[in-house]
GROMACS .gro file of C-alpha atoms in nm:
model
  372
    1MET     CA    1   0.003  -0.009  -0.002
    2ASN     CA    2   0.098   0.374  -0.065
    3ILE     CA    3   0.242   0.511   0.209
    4ARG     CA    4   0.027   0.865   0.168
    5CYS     CA    5  -0.243   0.616   0.252
    6PHE     CA    6  -0.083   0.486   0.531
    7SER     CA    7   0.000   0.796   0.628
    8LEU     CA    8  -0.398   0.900   0.616
    9LEU     CA    9  -0.489   0.573   0.754
   10VAL     CA   10  -0.352   0.686   1.093
   11VAL     CA   11  -0.532   1.005   1.115
   12LEU     CA   12  -0.827   0.832   0.977
   13THR     CA   13  -0.801   0.566   1.246
   14ILE     CA   14  -0.808   0.817   1.503
   15LEU     CA   15  -1.036   0.987   1.436
   16LEU     CA   16  -1.281   0.718   1.399
   17LEU     CA   17  -1.216   0.597   1.753
   18VAL     CA   18  -1.542   0.582   1.882
   19SER     CA   19  -1.646   0.358   1.615
   20SER     CA   20  -1.436   0.056   1.785
   21SER     CA   21  -1.520   0.200   2.151
   22ALA     CA   22  -1.902   0.270   2.145
   23SER     CA   23  -1.982  -0.006   2.387
   24ALA     CA   24  -2.045   0.018   2.761
   25VAL     CA   25  -1.868   0.267   2.863
   26LEU     CA   26  -1.733   0.344   3.302
   27ASP     CA   27  -1.803   0.701   3.404
   28TYR     CA   28  -1.505   0.809   3.571
   29LYS     CA   29  -1.599   1.156   3.556
   30ASP     CA   30  -1.427   1.279   3.886
   31LYS     CA   31  -1.155   1.109   3.888
   32GLU     CA   32  -0.809   1.078   3.647
   33ILE     CA   33  -0.637   0.856   3.855
   34VAL     CA   34  -0.699   0.438   3.832
   35SER     CA   35  -0.519   0.275   4.121
   36ALA     CA   36  -0.324   0.017   4.079
   37ASP     CA   37  -0.532  -0.246   4.307
   38THR     CA   38  -0.882  -0.151   4.098
   39VAL     CA   39  -0.998  -0.434   3.843
   40ILE     CA   40  -1.265  -0.234   3.629
   41ASP     CA   41  -1.482  -0.480   3.441
   42ASP     CA   42  -1.621  -0.334   3.157
   43ASP     CA   43  -1.507  -0.034   2.906
   44LEU     CA   44  -1.349   0.291   3.061
   45LEU     CA   45  -1.411   0.624   2.881
   46ILE     CA   46  -1.184   0.880   3.123
   47TYR     CA   47  -1.041   1.261   3.085
   48GLY     CA   48  -0.873   1.469   3.285
   49ASP     CA   49  -0.544   1.692   3.320
   50ASN     CA   50  -0.286   1.384   3.426
   51VAL     CA   51  -0.497   1.043   3.344
   52ASP     CA   52  -0.276   0.716   3.465
   53ILE     CA   53  -0.439   0.446   3.465
   54ARG     CA   54  -0.277   0.219   3.687
   55GLY     CA   55  -0.472  -0.076   3.747
   56THR     CA   56  -0.670  -0.375   3.539
   57VAL     CA   57  -0.919  -0.278   3.317
   58LEU     CA   58  -1.115  -0.616   3.139
   59GLY     CA   59  -1.214  -0.434   2.812
   60ASP     CA   60  -1.142  -0.137   2.562
   61VAL     CA   61  -1.026   0.216   2.700
   62MET     CA   62  -1.048   0.574   2.548
   63ALA     CA   63  -0.855   0.838   2.735
   64PHE     CA   64  -0.830   1.197   2.692
   65GLY     CA   65  -0.564   1.439   2.889
   66LYS     CA   66  -0.359   1.641   2.848
   67SER     CA   67  -0.089   1.344   2.977
   68VAL     CA   68  -0.245   0.985   2.969
   69ARG     CA   69  -0.031   0.711   3.102
   70ILE     CA   70  -0.104   0.341   3.067
   71SER     CA   71   0.072   0.163   3.320
   72GLY     CA   72  -0.150  -0.133   3.412
   73ASN     CA   73  -0.273  -0.384   3.223
   74VAL     CA   74  -0.582  -0.359   2.927
   75THR     CA   75  -0.715  -0.702   2.776
   76GLY     CA   76  -0.851  -0.399   2.521
   77ASP     CA   77  -0.748  -0.214   2.257
   78VAL     CA   78  -0.643   0.189   2.390
   79MET     CA   79  -0.785   0.506   2.229
   80ALA     CA   80  -0.577   0.773   2.374
   81CYS     CA   81  -0.569   1.138   2.259
   82GLY     CA   82  -0.359   1.405   2.421
   83GLY     CA   83  -0.049   1.596   2.439
   84LYS     CA   84   0.194   1.307   2.562
   85VAL     CA   85   0.061   0.961   2.586
   86THR     CA   86   0.274   0.711   2.701
   87ILE     CA   87   0.220   0.323   2.725
   88SER     CA   88   0.422   0.152   2.984
   89GLY     CA   89   0.207  -0.143   3.117
   90ILE     CA   90   0.060  -0.400   2.895
   91VAL     CA   91  -0.207  -0.374   2.617
   92ARG     CA   92  -0.342  -0.705   2.494
   93ASP     CA   93  -0.481  -0.550   2.179
   94ASP     CA   94  -0.487  -0.245   1.976
   95VAL     CA   95  -0.334   0.111   2.061
   96ARG     CA   96  -0.439   0.394   1.896
   97ILE     CA   97  -0.346   0.748   1.960
   98GLY     CA   98  -0.332   1.104   1.842
   99ALA     CA   99  -0.085   1.304   2.042
  100ILE     CA  100   0.180   1.556   2.031
  101GLU     CA  101   0.429   1.347   2.159
  102VAL     CA  102   0.453   0.919   2.239
  103VAL     CA  103   0.625   0.724   2.475
  104ILE     CA  104   0.589   0.315   2.478
  105GLU     CA  105   0.739   0.146   2.704
  106GLY     CA  106   0.563  -0.114   2.786
  107ASN     CA  107   0.397  -0.432   2.571
  108VAL     CA  108   0.127  -0.393   2.328
  109GLY     CA  109  -0.048  -0.773   2.182
  110ASP     CA  110  -0.125  -0.614   1.823
  111ASP     CA  111  -0.124  -0.284   1.590
  112VAL     CA  112  -0.007   0.044   1.700
  113PHE     CA  113  -0.142   0.288   1.472
  114VAL     CA  114   0.004   0.650   1.614
  115GLY     CA  115  -0.014   1.036   1.468
  116ALA     CA  116   0.215   1.280   1.677
  117THR     CA  117   0.519   1.482   1.639
  118THR     CA  118   0.724   1.218   1.824
  119VAL     CA  119   0.719   0.877   1.891
  120GLU     CA  120   0.942   0.670   2.053
  121VAL     CA  121   0.932   0.304   2.084
  122SER     CA  122   1.180   0.271   2.384
  123GLU     CA  123   1.430  -0.070   2.395
  124GLU     CA  124   1.195  -0.199   2.690
  125ALA     CA  125   0.873  -0.241   2.423
  126TYR     CA  126   0.750  -0.503   2.276
  127ILE     CA  127   0.504  -0.448   1.999
  128GLY     CA  128   0.336  -0.752   1.907
  129GLY     CA  129   0.197  -0.678   1.584
  130ASP     CA  130   0.237  -0.360   1.319
  131ILE     CA  131   0.341  -0.008   1.371
  132VAL     CA  132   0.108   0.263   1.096
  133PHE     CA  133   0.284   0.633   1.150
  134GLY     CA  134   0.245   0.955   1.048
  135SER     CA  135   0.517   1.139   1.279
  136GLY     CA  136   0.778   1.432   1.260
  137ARG     CA  137   1.037   1.223   1.440
  138MET     CA  138   0.987   0.833   1.510
  139ASP     CA  139   1.267   0.621   1.713
  140VAL     CA  140   1.217   0.248   1.708
  141TRP     CA  141   1.409   0.107   1.961
  142GLY     CA  142   1.213  -0.217   2.062
  143GLU     CA  143   1.097  -0.468   1.935
  144VAL     CA  144   0.797  -0.487   1.649
  145ALA     CA  145   0.692  -0.827   1.564
  146GLY     CA  146   0.515  -0.658   1.251
  147ASN     CA  147   0.571  -0.480   0.924
  148ILE     CA  148   0.692  -0.084   1.039
  149GLU     CA  149   0.477   0.167   0.752
  150GLY     CA  150   0.508   0.518   0.831
  151ARG     CA  151   0.584   0.843   0.689
  152ALA     CA  152   0.822   1.075   0.903
  153GLY     CA  153   1.091   1.402   0.899
  154ASP     CA  154   1.360   1.144   1.056
  155VAL     CA  155   1.350   0.739   1.144
  156VAL     CA  156   1.593   0.575   1.346
  157LEU     CA  157   1.538   0.222   1.328
  158ALA     CA  158   1.784   0.048   1.624
  159GLY     CA  159   1.551  -0.285   1.731
  160PRO     CA  160   1.465  -0.636   1.579
  161VAL     CA  161   1.164  -0.626   1.311
  162GLY     CA  162   0.925  -0.908   1.217
  163GLY     CA  163   0.808  -0.826   0.922
  164ASN     CA  164   0.899  -0.518   0.633
  165VAL     CA  165   0.945  -0.133   0.674
  166GLU     CA  166   0.782   0.061   0.437
  167LEU     CA  167   0.855   0.438   0.474
  168GLU     CA  168   0.865   0.782   0.355
  169VAL     CA  169   1.132   1.006   0.498
  170GLY     CA  170   1.323   1.303   0.521
  171ASN     CA  171   1.625   1.087   0.679
  172ILE     CA  172   1.641   0.754   0.810
  173ASN     CA  173   1.954   0.632   1.022
  174VAL     CA  174   1.959   0.233   1.025
  175LEU     CA  175   2.194   0.149   1.357
  176SER     CA  176   2.357  -0.131   1.379
  177THR     CA  177   2.195  -0.292   1.690
  178ALA     CA  178   1.868  -0.322   1.418
  179ARG     CA  179   1.767  -0.660   1.218
  180ILE     CA  180   1.502  -0.618   0.930
  181ASN     CA  181   1.388  -0.994   0.918
  182GLY     CA  182   1.165  -0.878   0.584
  183THR     CA  183   1.272  -0.557   0.310
  184ILE     CA  184   1.284  -0.222   0.391
  185GLU     CA  185   1.185  -0.006   0.113
  186TYR     CA  186   1.220   0.367   0.155
  187THR     CA  187   1.143   0.672  -0.054
  188SER     CA  188   1.398   0.971   0.080
  189PRO     CA  189   1.555   1.336  -0.086
  190ARG     CA  190   1.887   1.080  -0.047
  191LYS     CA  191   2.011   0.761   0.005
  192VAL     CA  192   2.149   0.685   0.319
  193THR     CA  193   2.384   0.384   0.414
  194ILE     CA  194   2.195   0.121   0.578
  195PRO     CA  195   2.461  -0.217   0.781
  196PRO     CA  196   2.414  -0.513   0.522
  197SER     CA  197   2.402  -0.724   0.842
  198THR     CA  198   2.104  -0.565   0.970
  199VAL     CA  199   1.839  -0.612   0.669
  200ILE     CA  200   1.773  -1.036   0.632
  201GLN     CA  201   1.608  -0.892   0.254
  202GLU     CA  202   1.632  -0.692  -0.027
  203VAL     CA  203   1.682  -0.272   0.034
  204SER     CA  204   1.493  -0.049  -0.240
  205PHE     CA  205   1.550   0.330  -0.228
  206THR     CA  206   1.375   0.576  -0.380
  207ARG     CA  207   1.485   0.905  -0.448
  208GLN     CA  208   1.214   1.225  -0.431
  209GLU     CA  209   1.267   1.594  -0.418
  210PRO     CA  210   1.286   1.757  -0.101
  211THR     CA  211   0.982   1.973  -0.049
  212GLY     CA  212   1.016   2.096   0.255
  213ILE     CA  213   0.792   1.893   0.485
  214PHE     CA  214   0.929   1.679   0.668
  215ASN     CA  215   0.990   1.846   0.926
  216ILE     CA  216   0.642   1.878   1.057
  217PRO     CA  217   0.463   1.627   0.768
  218GLU     CA  218   0.102   1.773   0.627
  219THR     CA  219  -0.095   1.470   0.754
  220ILE     CA  220   0.064   1.539   1.093
  221SER     CA  221  -0.009   1.939   1.087
  222ILE     CA  222  -0.347   1.893   0.982
  223PHE     CA  223  -0.443   1.660   1.252
  224ILE     CA  224  -0.297   1.857   1.508
  225GLY     CA  225  -0.483   2.137   1.410
  226TRP     CA  226  -0.841   1.938   1.425
  227LEU     CA  227  -0.739   1.792   1.751
  228ILE     CA  228  -0.686   2.176   1.863
  229ARG     CA  229  -0.996   2.279   1.723
  230PHE     CA  230  -1.198   1.960   1.843
  231VAL     CA  231  -1.086   2.034   2.205
  232TYR     CA  232  -1.165   2.415   2.182
  233LEU     CA  233  -1.508   2.324   2.102
  234LEU     CA  234  -1.548   2.020   2.341
  235ILE     CA  235  -1.409   2.233   2.663
  236ILE     CA  236  -1.679   2.493   2.525
  237ALA     CA  237  -1.969   2.208   2.508
  238LEU     CA  238  -1.904   2.116   2.845
  239LEU     CA  239  -1.881   2.446   3.000
  240VAL     CA  240  -2.192   2.537   2.825
  241LEU     CA  241  -2.360   2.183   2.982
  242VAL     CA  242  -2.221   2.266   3.311
  243LEU     CA  243  -2.346   2.650   3.358
  244LEU     CA  244  -2.706   2.596   3.162
  245PRO     CA  245  -2.757   2.182   3.164
  246ASP     CA  246  -3.209   2.317   3.164
  247HIS     CA  247  -3.135   2.524   2.843
  248VAL     CA  248  -2.891   2.255   2.671
  249GLU     CA  249  -3.140   1.976   2.758
  250ALA     CA  250  -3.419   2.200   2.613
  251VAL     CA  251  -3.277   2.247   2.250
  252ALA     CA  252  -3.159   1.930   2.238
  253ARG     CA  253  -3.463   1.783   2.284
  254ASN     CA  254  -3.635   2.046   2.045
  255ILE     CA  255  -3.381   1.974   1.774
  256PRO     CA  256  -3.647   1.657   1.594
  257GLU     CA  257  -3.893   1.910   1.516
  258ASN     CA  258  -3.976   2.047   1.238
  259PRO     CA  259  -3.620   2.034   1.116
  260ILE     CA  260  -3.691   2.226   0.798
  261LEU     CA  261  -3.860   2.525   0.966
  262ASN     CA  262  -3.620   2.568   1.188
  263LEU     CA  263  -3.337   2.499   0.925
  264ALA     CA  264  -3.485   2.819   0.722
  265MET     CA  265  -3.523   2.993   1.041
  266GLY     CA  266  -3.157   2.993   1.120
  267PHE     CA  267  -3.088   3.079   0.810
  268ALA     CA  268  -3.254   3.377   0.821
  269LEU     CA  269  -3.172   3.478   1.162
  270VAL     CA  270  -2.778   3.411   1.082
  271VAL     CA  271  -2.848   3.669   0.788
  272ILE     CA  272  -3.045   3.901   1.025
  273GLY     CA  273  -2.713   3.932   1.245
  274PHE     CA  274  -2.499   3.979   1.013
  275VAL     CA  275  -2.716   4.281   0.854
  276GLY     CA  276  -2.824   4.433   1.157
  277SER     CA  277  -2.481   4.466   1.322
  278VAL     CA  278  -2.381   4.630   0.990
  279VAL     CA  279  -2.634   4.885   1.021
  280PHE     CA  280  -2.580   4.942   1.364
  281MET     CA  281  -2.212   4.979   1.321
  282VAL     CA  282  -2.269   5.216   1.039
  283THR     CA  283  -2.360   5.523   1.326
  284LEU     CA  284  -2.119   5.571   1.565
  285ILE     CA  285  -2.424   5.556   1.870
  286GLY     CA  286  -2.500   5.199   1.719
  287ILE     CA  287  -2.135   5.067   1.708
  288PRO     CA  288  -2.205   4.853   2.092
  289ILE     CA  289  -2.468   4.705   1.976
  290GLY     CA  290  -2.317   4.631   1.615
  291LEU     CA  291  -2.094   4.434   1.791
  292ILE     CA  292  -2.258   4.254   2.036
  293LEU     CA  293  -2.535   4.140   1.750
  294LEU     CA  294  -2.225   4.053   1.530
  295PHE     CA  295  -2.049   3.896   1.827
  296ALA     CA  296  -2.338   3.672   1.928
  297THR     CA  297  -2.377   3.542   1.597
  298LEU     CA  298  -2.042   3.442   1.533
  299PHE     CA  299  -2.049   3.232   1.884
  300ALA     CA  300  -2.366   3.117   1.747
  301LEU     CA  301  -2.217   2.994   1.426
  302TYR     CA  302  -1.947   2.820   1.632
  303ALA     CA  303  -2.118   2.707   1.929
  304ALA     CA  304  -2.481   2.526   1.765
  305ARG     CA  305  -2.305   2.244   1.717
  306LEU     CA  306  -2.242   2.151   2.085
  307TYR     CA  307  -2.654   2.118   2.094
  308PHE     CA  308  -2.655   1.903   1.772
  309GLY     CA  309  -2.372   1.703   1.920
  310LEU     CA  310  -2.565   1.671   2.319
  311TRP     CA  311  -2.885   1.474   2.109
  312LEU     CA  312  -2.644   1.268   1.855
  313GLY     CA  313  -2.496   1.172   2.126
  314ARG     CA  314  -2.768   1.110   2.328
  315LEU     CA  315  -2.922   0.890   1.994
  316ILE     CA  316  -2.605   0.707   1.882
  317PHE     CA  317  -2.599   0.542   2.288
  318SER     CA  318  -2.977   0.464   2.277
  319ARG     CA  319  -2.928   0.312   1.932
  320LEU     CA  320  -2.692   0.056   2.153
  321GLY     CA  321  -2.890   0.063   2.369
  322LYS     CA  322  -2.633   0.197   2.668
  323GLU     CA  323  -2.712   0.371   2.952
  324SER     CA  324  -2.541   0.700   2.945
  325LYS     CA  325  -2.452   1.074   3.142
  326PRO     CA  326  -2.572   1.388   2.924
  327TRP     CA  327  -2.175   1.483   2.942
  328MET     CA  328  -2.100   1.092   2.761
  329ASP     CA  329  -2.375   1.226   2.526
  330MET     CA  330  -2.194   1.546   2.483
  331VAL     CA  331  -1.885   1.347   2.426
  332LEU     CA  332  -1.935   1.126   2.178
  333GLY     CA  333  -2.199   1.331   1.971
  334VAL     CA  334  -1.936   1.625   1.948
  335LEU     CA  335  -1.640   1.419   1.856
  336VAL     CA  336  -1.864   1.212   1.542
  337LEU     CA  337  -2.036   1.500   1.425
  338PHE     CA  338  -1.699   1.702   1.453
  339ILE     CA  339  -1.533   1.406   1.226
  340LEU     CA  340  -1.834   1.510   1.050
  341THR     CA  341  -1.778   1.831   0.935
  342SER     CA  342  -1.433   1.767   0.853
  343LEU     CA  343  -1.463   1.560   0.590
  344PRO     CA  344  -1.394   1.731   0.236
  345TRP     CA  345  -1.677   1.877   0.007
  346VAL     CA  346  -1.955   1.709   0.225
  347GLY     CA  347  -1.849   1.805   0.550
  348GLY     CA  348  -1.898   2.192   0.491
  349LEU     CA  349  -2.239   2.131   0.350
  350ILE     CA  350  -2.319   1.971   0.709
  351TYR     CA  351  -2.193   2.210   0.871
  352LEU     CA  352  -2.403   2.438   0.724
  353VAL     CA  353  -2.716   2.260   0.773
  354VAL     CA  354  -2.673   2.150   1.101
  355THR     CA  355  -2.594   2.532   1.231
  356PHE     CA  356  -2.865   2.676   1.073
  357MET     CA  357  -3.127   2.440   1.218
  358VAL     CA  358  -2.956   2.443   1.562
  359ILE     CA  359  -3.005   2.849   1.563
  360GLY     CA  360  -3.350   2.816   1.438
  361VAL     CA  361  -3.412   2.601   1.769
  362ILE     CA  362  -3.230   2.775   1.973
  363PHE     CA  363  -3.434   3.066   1.858
  364SER     CA  364  -3.805   2.864   1.905
  365THR     CA  365  -3.706   2.742   2.237
  366MET     CA  366  -3.662   3.075   2.387
  367ARG     CA  367  -3.984   3.206   2.229
  368GLY     CA  368  -4.130   2.950   2.372
  369SER     CA  369  -4.015   2.961   2.671
  370ALA     CA  370  -4.081   3.352   2.667
  371LYS     CA  371  -4.442   3.268   2.585
  372ALA     CA  372  -4.472   3.030   2.863
   0.00000   0.00000   0.00000
């Protein structure tokens, strides 16, 4: 498979974390640490500033945080997003990570899919399947039983690899401690010297002229930007849910009602908001009102998705027959909607339809409350 396809696969896999973790989840809303003596016989959704899973999880783990560490034992998959993600324990199945910095120093039973600025597989690490990655820098010191495939600015191979290596890199450094049982195929601006004893089969090199993208690969830049925007929206969504729970719930309940009418009304309100703000700001005395109206319109265009996210997350959980809490509905719904609105071509249309419809619902809900 083409390396660019693998790089995109990394990002898409991370964006679609929810598709493989939509089973039952355990509420760990108020806890960031799972103690070493804790055994969780369920899937786990956990988030916080510094998440550390030291105990045993008999299922899948989905974790978000500034720092995420898996130092215990997970029998299923691990899906993690954060500033720094560390796997120092045992994960029996696949690992999917999106982060700025990734360190793997434990055991992973199957494949690793990772998108990050830097990735390090330490000497103590063991990966039972393949590594598929997109990163600025990738250092592999530990053992990989399967293949290594990906794209990076710099790659260091220093440990045993059971399969083949296929890379698109700015620079590759194969140390004498490495042992690749398959082939090495790499595309790079320059050919490097690879110790012959380190590769059992053939080495294939394809020259590529430097394009200036290797320090920060395009796919990783896109993903990091996507992740930052998603986190900002999610923070606002959770804050609004905490501060205005009744209002958010009321709007979310009314979303299925009269969608076409609300869509048209929302579009009209946005037009009125922009035109009205310009009209007010033409006159000096109306500038404050115009600015307030403009800010309110822009915020509505940005934040309308959070109401839809609550409704969408609740719908998904209900269709799966799973119980959930409002914050869980919000996280899941906003993530799925953010993925959909990030799709090329159709994503913009989805965003406009959802935004205009929800703005119409907000207006209808507020008008109904005022009449009551």
